[in-house]
mmCIF file with all atom_site columns, C-alpha atoms in Angstrom:
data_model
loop_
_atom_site.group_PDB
_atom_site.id
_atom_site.type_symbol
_atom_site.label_atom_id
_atom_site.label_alt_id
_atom_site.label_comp_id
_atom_site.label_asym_id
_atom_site.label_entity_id
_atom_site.label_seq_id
_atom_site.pdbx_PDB_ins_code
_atom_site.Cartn_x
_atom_site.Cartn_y
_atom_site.Cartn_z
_atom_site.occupancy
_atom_site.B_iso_or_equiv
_atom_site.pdbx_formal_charge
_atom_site.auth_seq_id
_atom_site.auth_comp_id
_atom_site.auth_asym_id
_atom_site.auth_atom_id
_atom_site.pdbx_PDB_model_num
ATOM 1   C CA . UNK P 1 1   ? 10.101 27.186 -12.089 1.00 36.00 ? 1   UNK P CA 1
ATOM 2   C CA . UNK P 1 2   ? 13.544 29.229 -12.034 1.00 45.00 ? 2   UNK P CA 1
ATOM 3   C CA . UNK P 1 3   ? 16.782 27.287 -11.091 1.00 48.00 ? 3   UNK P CA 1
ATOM 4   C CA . UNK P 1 4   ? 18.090 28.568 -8.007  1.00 50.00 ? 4   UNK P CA 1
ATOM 5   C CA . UNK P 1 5   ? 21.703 27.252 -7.099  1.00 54.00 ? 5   UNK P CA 1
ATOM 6   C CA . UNK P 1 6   ? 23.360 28.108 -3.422  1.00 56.00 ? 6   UNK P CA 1
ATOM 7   C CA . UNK P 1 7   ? 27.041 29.542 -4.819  1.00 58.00 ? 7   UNK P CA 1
ATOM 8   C CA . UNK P 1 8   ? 29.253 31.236 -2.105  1.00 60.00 ? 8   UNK P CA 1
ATOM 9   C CA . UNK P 1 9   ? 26.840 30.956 0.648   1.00 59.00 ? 9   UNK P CA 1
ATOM 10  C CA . UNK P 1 10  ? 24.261 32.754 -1.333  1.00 57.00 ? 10  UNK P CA 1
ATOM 11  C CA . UNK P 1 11  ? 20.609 31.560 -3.795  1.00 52.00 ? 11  UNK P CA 1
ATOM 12  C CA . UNK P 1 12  ? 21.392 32.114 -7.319  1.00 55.00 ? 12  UNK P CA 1
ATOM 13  C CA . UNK P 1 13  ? 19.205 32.229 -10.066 1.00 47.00 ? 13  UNK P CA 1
ATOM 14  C CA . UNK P 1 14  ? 20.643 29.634 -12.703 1.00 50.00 ? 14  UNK P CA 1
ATOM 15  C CA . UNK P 1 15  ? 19.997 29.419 -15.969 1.00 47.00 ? 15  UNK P CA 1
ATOM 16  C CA . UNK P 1 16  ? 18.849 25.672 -17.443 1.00 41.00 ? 16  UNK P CA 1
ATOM 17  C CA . UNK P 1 17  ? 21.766 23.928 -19.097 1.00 42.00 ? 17  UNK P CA 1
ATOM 18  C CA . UNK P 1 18  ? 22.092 24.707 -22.643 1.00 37.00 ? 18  UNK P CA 1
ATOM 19  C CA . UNK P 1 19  ? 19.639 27.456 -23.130 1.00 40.00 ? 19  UNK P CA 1
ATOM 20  C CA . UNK P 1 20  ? 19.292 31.264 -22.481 1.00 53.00 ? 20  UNK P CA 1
ATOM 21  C CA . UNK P 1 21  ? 17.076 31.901 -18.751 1.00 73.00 ? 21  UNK P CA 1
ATOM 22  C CA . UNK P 1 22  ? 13.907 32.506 -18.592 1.00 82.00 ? 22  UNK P CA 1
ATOM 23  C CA . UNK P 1 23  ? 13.558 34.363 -15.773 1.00 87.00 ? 23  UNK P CA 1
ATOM 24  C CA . UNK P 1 24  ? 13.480 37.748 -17.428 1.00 90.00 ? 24  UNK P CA 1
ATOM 25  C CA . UNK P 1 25  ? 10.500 36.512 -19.914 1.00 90.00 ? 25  UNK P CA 1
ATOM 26  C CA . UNK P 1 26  ? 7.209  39.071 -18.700 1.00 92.00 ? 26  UNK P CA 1
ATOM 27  C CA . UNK P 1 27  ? 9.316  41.566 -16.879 1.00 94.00 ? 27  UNK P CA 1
ATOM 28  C CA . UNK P 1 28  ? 9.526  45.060 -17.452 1.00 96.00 ? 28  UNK P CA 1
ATOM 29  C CA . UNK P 1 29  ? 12.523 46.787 -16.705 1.00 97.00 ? 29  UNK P CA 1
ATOM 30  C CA . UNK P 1 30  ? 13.366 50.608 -16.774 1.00 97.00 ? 30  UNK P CA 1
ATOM 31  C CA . UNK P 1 31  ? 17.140 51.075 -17.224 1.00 97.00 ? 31  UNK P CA 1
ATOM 32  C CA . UNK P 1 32  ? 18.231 55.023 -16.532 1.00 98.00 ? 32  UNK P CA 1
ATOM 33  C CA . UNK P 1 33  ? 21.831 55.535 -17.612 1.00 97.00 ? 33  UNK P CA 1
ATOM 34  C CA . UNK P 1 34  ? 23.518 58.400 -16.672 1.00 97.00 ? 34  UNK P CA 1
ATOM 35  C CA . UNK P 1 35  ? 25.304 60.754 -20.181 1.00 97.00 ? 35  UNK P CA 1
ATOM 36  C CA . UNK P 1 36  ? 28.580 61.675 -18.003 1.00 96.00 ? 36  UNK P CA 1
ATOM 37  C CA . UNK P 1 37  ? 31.728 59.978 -18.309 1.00 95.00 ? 37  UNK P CA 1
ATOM 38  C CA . UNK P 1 38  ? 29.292 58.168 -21.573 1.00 94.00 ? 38  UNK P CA 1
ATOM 39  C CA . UNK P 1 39  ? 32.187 55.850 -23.088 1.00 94.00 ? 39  UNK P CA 1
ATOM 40  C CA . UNK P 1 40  ? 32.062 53.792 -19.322 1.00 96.00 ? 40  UNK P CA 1
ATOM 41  C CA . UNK P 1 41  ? 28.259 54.155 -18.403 1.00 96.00 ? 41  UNK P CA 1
ATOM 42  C CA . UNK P 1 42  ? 27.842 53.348 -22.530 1.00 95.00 ? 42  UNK P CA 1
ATOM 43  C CA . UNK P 1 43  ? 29.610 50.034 -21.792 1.00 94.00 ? 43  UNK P CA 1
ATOM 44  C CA . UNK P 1 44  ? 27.467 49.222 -19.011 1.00 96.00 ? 44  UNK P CA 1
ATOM 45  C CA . UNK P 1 45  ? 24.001 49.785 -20.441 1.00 96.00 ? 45  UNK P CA 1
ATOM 46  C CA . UNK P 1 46  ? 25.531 47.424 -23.263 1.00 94.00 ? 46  UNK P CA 1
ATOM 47  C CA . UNK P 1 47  ? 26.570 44.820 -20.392 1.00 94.00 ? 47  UNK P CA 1
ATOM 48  C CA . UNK P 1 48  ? 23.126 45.294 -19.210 1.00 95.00 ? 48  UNK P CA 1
ATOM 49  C CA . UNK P 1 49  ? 21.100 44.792 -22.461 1.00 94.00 ? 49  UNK P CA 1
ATOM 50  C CA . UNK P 1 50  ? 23.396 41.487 -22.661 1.00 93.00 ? 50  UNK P CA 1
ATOM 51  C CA . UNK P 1 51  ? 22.560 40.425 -19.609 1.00 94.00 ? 51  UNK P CA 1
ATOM 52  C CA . UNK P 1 52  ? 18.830 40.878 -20.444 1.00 95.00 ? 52  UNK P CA 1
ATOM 53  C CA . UNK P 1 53  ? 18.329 39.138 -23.438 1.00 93.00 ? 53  UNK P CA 1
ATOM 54  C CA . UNK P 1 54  ? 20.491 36.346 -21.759 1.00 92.00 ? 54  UNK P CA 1
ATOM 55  C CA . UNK P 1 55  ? 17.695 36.026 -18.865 1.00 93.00 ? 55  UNK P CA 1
ATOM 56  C CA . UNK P 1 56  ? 14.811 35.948 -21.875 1.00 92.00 ? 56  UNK P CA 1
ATOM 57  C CA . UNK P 1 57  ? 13.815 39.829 -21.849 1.00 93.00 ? 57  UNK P CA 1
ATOM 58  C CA . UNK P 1 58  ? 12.153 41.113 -24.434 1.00 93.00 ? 58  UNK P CA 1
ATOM 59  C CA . UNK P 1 59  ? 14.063 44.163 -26.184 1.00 93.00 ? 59  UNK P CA 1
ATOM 60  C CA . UNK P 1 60  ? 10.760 45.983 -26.037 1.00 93.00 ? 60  UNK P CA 1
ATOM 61  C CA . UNK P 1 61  ? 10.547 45.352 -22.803 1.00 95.00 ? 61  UNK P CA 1
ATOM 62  C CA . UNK P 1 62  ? 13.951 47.297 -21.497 1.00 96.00 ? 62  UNK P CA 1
ATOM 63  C CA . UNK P 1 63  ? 12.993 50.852 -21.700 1.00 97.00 ? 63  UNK P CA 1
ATOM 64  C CA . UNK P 1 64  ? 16.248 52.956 -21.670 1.00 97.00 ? 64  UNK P CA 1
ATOM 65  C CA . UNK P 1 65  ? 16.217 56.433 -20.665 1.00 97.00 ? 65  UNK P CA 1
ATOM 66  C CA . UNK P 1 66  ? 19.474 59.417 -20.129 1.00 97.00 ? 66  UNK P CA 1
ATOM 67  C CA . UNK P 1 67  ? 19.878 61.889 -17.585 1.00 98.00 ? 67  UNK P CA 1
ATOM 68  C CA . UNK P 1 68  ? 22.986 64.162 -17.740 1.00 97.00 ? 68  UNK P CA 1
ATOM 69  C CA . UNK P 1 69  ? 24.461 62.673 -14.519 1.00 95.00 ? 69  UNK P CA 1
ATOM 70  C CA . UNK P 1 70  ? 25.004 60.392 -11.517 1.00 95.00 ? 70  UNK P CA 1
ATOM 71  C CA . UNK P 1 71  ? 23.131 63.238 -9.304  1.00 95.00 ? 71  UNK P CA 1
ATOM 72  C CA . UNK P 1 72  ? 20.486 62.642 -11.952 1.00 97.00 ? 72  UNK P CA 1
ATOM 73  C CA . UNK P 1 73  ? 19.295 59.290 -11.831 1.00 97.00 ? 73  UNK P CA 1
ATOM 74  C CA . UNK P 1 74  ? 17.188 58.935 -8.568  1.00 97.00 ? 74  UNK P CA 1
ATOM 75  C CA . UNK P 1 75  ? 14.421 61.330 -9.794  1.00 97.00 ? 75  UNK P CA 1
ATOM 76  C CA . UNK P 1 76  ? 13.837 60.011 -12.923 1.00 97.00 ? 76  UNK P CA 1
ATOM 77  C CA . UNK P 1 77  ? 14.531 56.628 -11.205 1.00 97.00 ? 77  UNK P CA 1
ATOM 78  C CA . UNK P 1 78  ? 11.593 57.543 -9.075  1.00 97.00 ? 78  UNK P CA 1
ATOM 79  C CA . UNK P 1 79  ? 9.250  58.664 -11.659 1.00 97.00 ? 79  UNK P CA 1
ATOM 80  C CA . UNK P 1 80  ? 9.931  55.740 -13.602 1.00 98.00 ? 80  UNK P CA 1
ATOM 81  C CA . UNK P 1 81  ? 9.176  53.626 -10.577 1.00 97.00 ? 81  UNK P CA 1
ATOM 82  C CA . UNK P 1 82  ? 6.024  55.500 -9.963  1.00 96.00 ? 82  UNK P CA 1
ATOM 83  C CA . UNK P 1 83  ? 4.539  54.761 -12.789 1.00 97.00 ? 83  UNK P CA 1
ATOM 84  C CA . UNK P 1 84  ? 3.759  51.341 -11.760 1.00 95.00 ? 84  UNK P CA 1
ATOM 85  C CA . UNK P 1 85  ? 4.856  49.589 -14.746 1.00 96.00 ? 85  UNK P CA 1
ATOM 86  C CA . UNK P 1 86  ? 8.251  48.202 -14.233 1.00 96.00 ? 86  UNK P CA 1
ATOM 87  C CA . UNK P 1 87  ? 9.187  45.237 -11.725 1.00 95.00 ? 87  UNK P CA 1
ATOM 88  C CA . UNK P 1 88  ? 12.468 46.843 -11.344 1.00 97.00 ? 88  UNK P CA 1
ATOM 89  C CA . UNK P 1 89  ? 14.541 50.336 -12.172 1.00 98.00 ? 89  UNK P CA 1
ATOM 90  C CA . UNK P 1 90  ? 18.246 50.010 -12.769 1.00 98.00 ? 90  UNK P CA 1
ATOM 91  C CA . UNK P 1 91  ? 20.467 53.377 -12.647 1.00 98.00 ? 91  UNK P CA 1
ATOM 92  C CA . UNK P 1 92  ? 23.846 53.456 -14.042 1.00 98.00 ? 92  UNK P CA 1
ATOM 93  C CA . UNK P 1 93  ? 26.155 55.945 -13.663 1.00 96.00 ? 93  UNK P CA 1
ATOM 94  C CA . UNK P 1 94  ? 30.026 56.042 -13.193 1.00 96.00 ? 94  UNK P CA 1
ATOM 95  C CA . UNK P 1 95  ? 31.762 59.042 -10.462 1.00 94.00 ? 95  UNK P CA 1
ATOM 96  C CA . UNK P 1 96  ? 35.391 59.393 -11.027 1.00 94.00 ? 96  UNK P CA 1
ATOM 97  C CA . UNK P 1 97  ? 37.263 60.715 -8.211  1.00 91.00 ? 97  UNK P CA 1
ATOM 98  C CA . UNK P 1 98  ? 38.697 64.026 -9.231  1.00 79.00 ? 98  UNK P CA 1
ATOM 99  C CA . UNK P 1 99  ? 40.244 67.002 -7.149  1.00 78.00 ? 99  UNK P CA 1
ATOM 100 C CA . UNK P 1 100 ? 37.710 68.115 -5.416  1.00 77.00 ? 100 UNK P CA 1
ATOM 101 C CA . UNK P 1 101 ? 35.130 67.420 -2.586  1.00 77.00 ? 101 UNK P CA 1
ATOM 102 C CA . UNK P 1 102 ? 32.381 66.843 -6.035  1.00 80.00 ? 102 UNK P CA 1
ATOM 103 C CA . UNK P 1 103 ? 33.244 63.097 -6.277  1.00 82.00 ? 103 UNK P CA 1
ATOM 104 C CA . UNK P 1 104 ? 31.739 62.705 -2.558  1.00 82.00 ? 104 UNK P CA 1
ATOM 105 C CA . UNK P 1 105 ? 28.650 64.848 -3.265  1.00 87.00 ? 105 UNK P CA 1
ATOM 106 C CA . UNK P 1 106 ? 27.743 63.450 -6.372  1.00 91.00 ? 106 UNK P CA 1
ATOM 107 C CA . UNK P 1 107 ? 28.586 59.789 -5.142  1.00 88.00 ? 107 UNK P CA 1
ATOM 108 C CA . UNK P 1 108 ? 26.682 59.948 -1.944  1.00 90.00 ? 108 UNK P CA 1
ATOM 109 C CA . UNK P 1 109 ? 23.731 61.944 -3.049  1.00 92.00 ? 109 UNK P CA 1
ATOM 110 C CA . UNK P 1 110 ? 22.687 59.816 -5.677  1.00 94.00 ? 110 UNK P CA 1
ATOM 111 C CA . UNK P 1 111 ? 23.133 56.438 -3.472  1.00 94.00 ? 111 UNK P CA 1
ATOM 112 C CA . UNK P 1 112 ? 20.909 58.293 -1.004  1.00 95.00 ? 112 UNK P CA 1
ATOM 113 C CA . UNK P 1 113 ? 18.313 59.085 -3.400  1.00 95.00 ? 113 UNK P CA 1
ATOM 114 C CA . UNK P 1 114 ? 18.198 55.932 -5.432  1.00 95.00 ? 114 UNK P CA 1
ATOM 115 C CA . UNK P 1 115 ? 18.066 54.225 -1.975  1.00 96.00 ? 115 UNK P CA 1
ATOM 116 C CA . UNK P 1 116 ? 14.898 56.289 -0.577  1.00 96.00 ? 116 UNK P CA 1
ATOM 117 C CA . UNK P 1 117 ? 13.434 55.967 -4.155  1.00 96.00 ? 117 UNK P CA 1
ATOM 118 C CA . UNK P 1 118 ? 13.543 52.280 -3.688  1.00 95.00 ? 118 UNK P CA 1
ATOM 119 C CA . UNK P 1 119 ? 12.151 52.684 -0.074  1.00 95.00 ? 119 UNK P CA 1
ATOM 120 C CA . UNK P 1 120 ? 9.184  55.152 -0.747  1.00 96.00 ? 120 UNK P CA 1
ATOM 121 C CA . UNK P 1 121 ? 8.086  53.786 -3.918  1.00 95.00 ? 121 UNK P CA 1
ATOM 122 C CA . UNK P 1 122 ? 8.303  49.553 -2.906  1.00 93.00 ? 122 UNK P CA 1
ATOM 123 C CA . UNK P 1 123 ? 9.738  48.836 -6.412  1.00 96.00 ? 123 UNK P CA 1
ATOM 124 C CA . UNK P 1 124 ? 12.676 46.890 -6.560  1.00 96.00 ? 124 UNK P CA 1
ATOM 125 C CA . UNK P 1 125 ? 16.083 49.564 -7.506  1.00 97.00 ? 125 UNK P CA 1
ATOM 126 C CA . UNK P 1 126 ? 19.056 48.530 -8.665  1.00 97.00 ? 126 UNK P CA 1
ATOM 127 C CA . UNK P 1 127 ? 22.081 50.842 -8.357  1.00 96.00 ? 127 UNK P CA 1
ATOM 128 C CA . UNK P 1 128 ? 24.972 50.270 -10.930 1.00 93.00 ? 128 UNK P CA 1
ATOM 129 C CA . UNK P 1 129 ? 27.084 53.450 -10.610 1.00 91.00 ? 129 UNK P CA 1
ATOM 130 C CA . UNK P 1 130 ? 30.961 52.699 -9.362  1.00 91.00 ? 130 UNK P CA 1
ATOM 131 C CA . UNK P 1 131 ? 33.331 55.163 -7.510  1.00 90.00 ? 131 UNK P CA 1
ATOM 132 C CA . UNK P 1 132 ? 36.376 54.860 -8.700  1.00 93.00 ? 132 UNK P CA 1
ATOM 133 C CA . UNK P 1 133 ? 39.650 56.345 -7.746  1.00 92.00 ? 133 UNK P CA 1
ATOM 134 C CA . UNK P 1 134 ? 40.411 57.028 -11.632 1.00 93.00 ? 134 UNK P CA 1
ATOM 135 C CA . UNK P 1 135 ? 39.521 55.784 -15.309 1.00 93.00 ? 135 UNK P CA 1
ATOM 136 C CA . UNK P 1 136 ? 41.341 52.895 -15.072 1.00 93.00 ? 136 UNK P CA 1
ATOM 137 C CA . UNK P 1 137 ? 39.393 51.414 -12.823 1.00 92.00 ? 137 UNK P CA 1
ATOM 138 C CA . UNK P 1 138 ? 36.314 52.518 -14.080 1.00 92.00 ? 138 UNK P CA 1
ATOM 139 C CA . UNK P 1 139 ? 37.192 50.984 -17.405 1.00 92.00 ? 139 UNK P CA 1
ATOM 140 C CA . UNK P 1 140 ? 37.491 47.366 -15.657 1.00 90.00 ? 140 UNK P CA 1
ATOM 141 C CA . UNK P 1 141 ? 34.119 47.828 -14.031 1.00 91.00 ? 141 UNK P CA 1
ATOM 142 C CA . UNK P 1 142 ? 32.491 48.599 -17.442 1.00 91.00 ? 142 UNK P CA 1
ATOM 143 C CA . UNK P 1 143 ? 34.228 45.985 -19.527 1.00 87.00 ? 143 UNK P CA 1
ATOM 144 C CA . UNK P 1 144 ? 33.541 42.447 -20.677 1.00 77.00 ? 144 UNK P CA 1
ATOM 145 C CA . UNK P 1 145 ? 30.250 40.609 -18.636 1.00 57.00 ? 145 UNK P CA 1
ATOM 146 C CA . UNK P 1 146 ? 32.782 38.803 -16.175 1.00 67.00 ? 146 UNK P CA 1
ATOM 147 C CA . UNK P 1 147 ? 33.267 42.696 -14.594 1.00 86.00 ? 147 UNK P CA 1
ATOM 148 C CA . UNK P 1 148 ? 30.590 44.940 -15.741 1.00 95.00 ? 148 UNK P CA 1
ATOM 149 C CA . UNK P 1 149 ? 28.657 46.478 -13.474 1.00 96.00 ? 149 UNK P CA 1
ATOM 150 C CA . UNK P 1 150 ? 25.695 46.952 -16.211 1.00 96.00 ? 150 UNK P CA 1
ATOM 151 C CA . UNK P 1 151 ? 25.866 43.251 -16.287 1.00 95.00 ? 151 UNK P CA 1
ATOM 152 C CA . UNK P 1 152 ? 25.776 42.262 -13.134 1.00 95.00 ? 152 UNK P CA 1
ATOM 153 C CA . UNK P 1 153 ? 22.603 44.961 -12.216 1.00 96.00 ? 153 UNK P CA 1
ATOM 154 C CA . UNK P 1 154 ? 20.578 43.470 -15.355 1.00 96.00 ? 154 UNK P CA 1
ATOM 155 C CA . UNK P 1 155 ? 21.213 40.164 -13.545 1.00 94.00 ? 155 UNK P CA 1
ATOM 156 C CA . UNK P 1 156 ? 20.969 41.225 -10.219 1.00 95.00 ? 156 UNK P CA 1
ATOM 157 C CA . UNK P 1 157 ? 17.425 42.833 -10.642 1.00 96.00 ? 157 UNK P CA 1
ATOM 158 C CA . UNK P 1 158 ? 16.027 39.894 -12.852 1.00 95.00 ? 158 UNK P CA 1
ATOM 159 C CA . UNK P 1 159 ? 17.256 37.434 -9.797  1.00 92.00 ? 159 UNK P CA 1
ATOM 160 C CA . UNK P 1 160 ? 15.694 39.520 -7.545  1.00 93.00 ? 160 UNK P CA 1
ATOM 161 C CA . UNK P 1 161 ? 12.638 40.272 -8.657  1.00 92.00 ? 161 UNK P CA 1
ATOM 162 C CA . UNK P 1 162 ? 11.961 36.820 -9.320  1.00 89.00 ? 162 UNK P CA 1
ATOM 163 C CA . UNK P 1 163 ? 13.082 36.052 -5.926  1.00 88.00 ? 163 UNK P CA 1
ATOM 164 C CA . UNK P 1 164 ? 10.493 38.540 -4.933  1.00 88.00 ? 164 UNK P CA 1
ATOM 165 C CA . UNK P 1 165 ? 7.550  37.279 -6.853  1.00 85.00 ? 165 UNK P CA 1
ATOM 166 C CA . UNK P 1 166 ? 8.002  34.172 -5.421  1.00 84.00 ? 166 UNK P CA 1
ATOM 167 C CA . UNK P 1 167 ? 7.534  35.468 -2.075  1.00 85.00 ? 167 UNK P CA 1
ATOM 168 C CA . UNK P 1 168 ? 4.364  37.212 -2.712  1.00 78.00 ? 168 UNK P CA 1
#
């Protein structure tokens, strides 16, 4: 039975005292990472492979797959999901404000897609792609697991799926 924990006003999954979770143990997860801006969205599929293996995923179980971009992800989001044999998708991407109106295309394009994705297909989508004003920030969203947004989607879609399992 997971370990859920009310923290901020909000049902966490916990792991036990003392030993990696569990919760990811049986899951299958599809993880597409985005090749732009690699060194940051890099970082974050390593924050998310931590965070998996921390949870009790199997390595074999975390299929990773590139696209070229952020404006990428949601279709090969969606065919992953279609396939029916992952409990979640997690895309991860990183847009980096630049000069021109691109940054709001890109950023709201893929949001939109990976959110109808989730909506059309009924598999649980995890979107891990910040929009930051410039690299620094984008570095301190891709660093160690306190602030990596890889991290905190591997975690986020392991809590919620098993969230969702449990309510049938």
């Amino acid at each position: 039975m997971p370990n859920y924990k009310v923290i901020d006003g909000a049902l966490r999954l916990q792991p036990r005292e003392g030993v990696a979770g569990t919760a990811a143990q049986g899951r299958h997860v599809a993880l597409v990472a985005a090749r732009f801006n690699a060194d940051i969205v890099d970082a974050m599929v390593v924050g998310a492979q931590a965070a998996w293996l921390r949870q009790g995923g199997d390595p074999g179980s975390l299929l990773l797959v590139r696209v070229p971009g952020a404006f990428e992800l949601p279709l090969a989001a969606r065919k992953l999901a279609a396939s029916g044999r992952y409990d979640a998708v997690i895309a991860l991407g990183c847009v980096i404000r630049g000069d021109t109106a691109h940054f709001d295309f890109v950023a709201g394009e893929a949001a939109r897609g990976i959110a109808d994705a989730a909506r059309d297909t009924g598999v649980l989508f995890i979107f891990g792609a910040p929009t930051t004003e410039n690299v620094e920030q984008a570095l301190q969203r891709s660093g160690d697991d306190a602030g990596n947004k890889g991290f905190e989607a591997a975690m986020t879609a392991v809590e919620t799926a098993t969230l969702l399992r449990e309510l049938g």
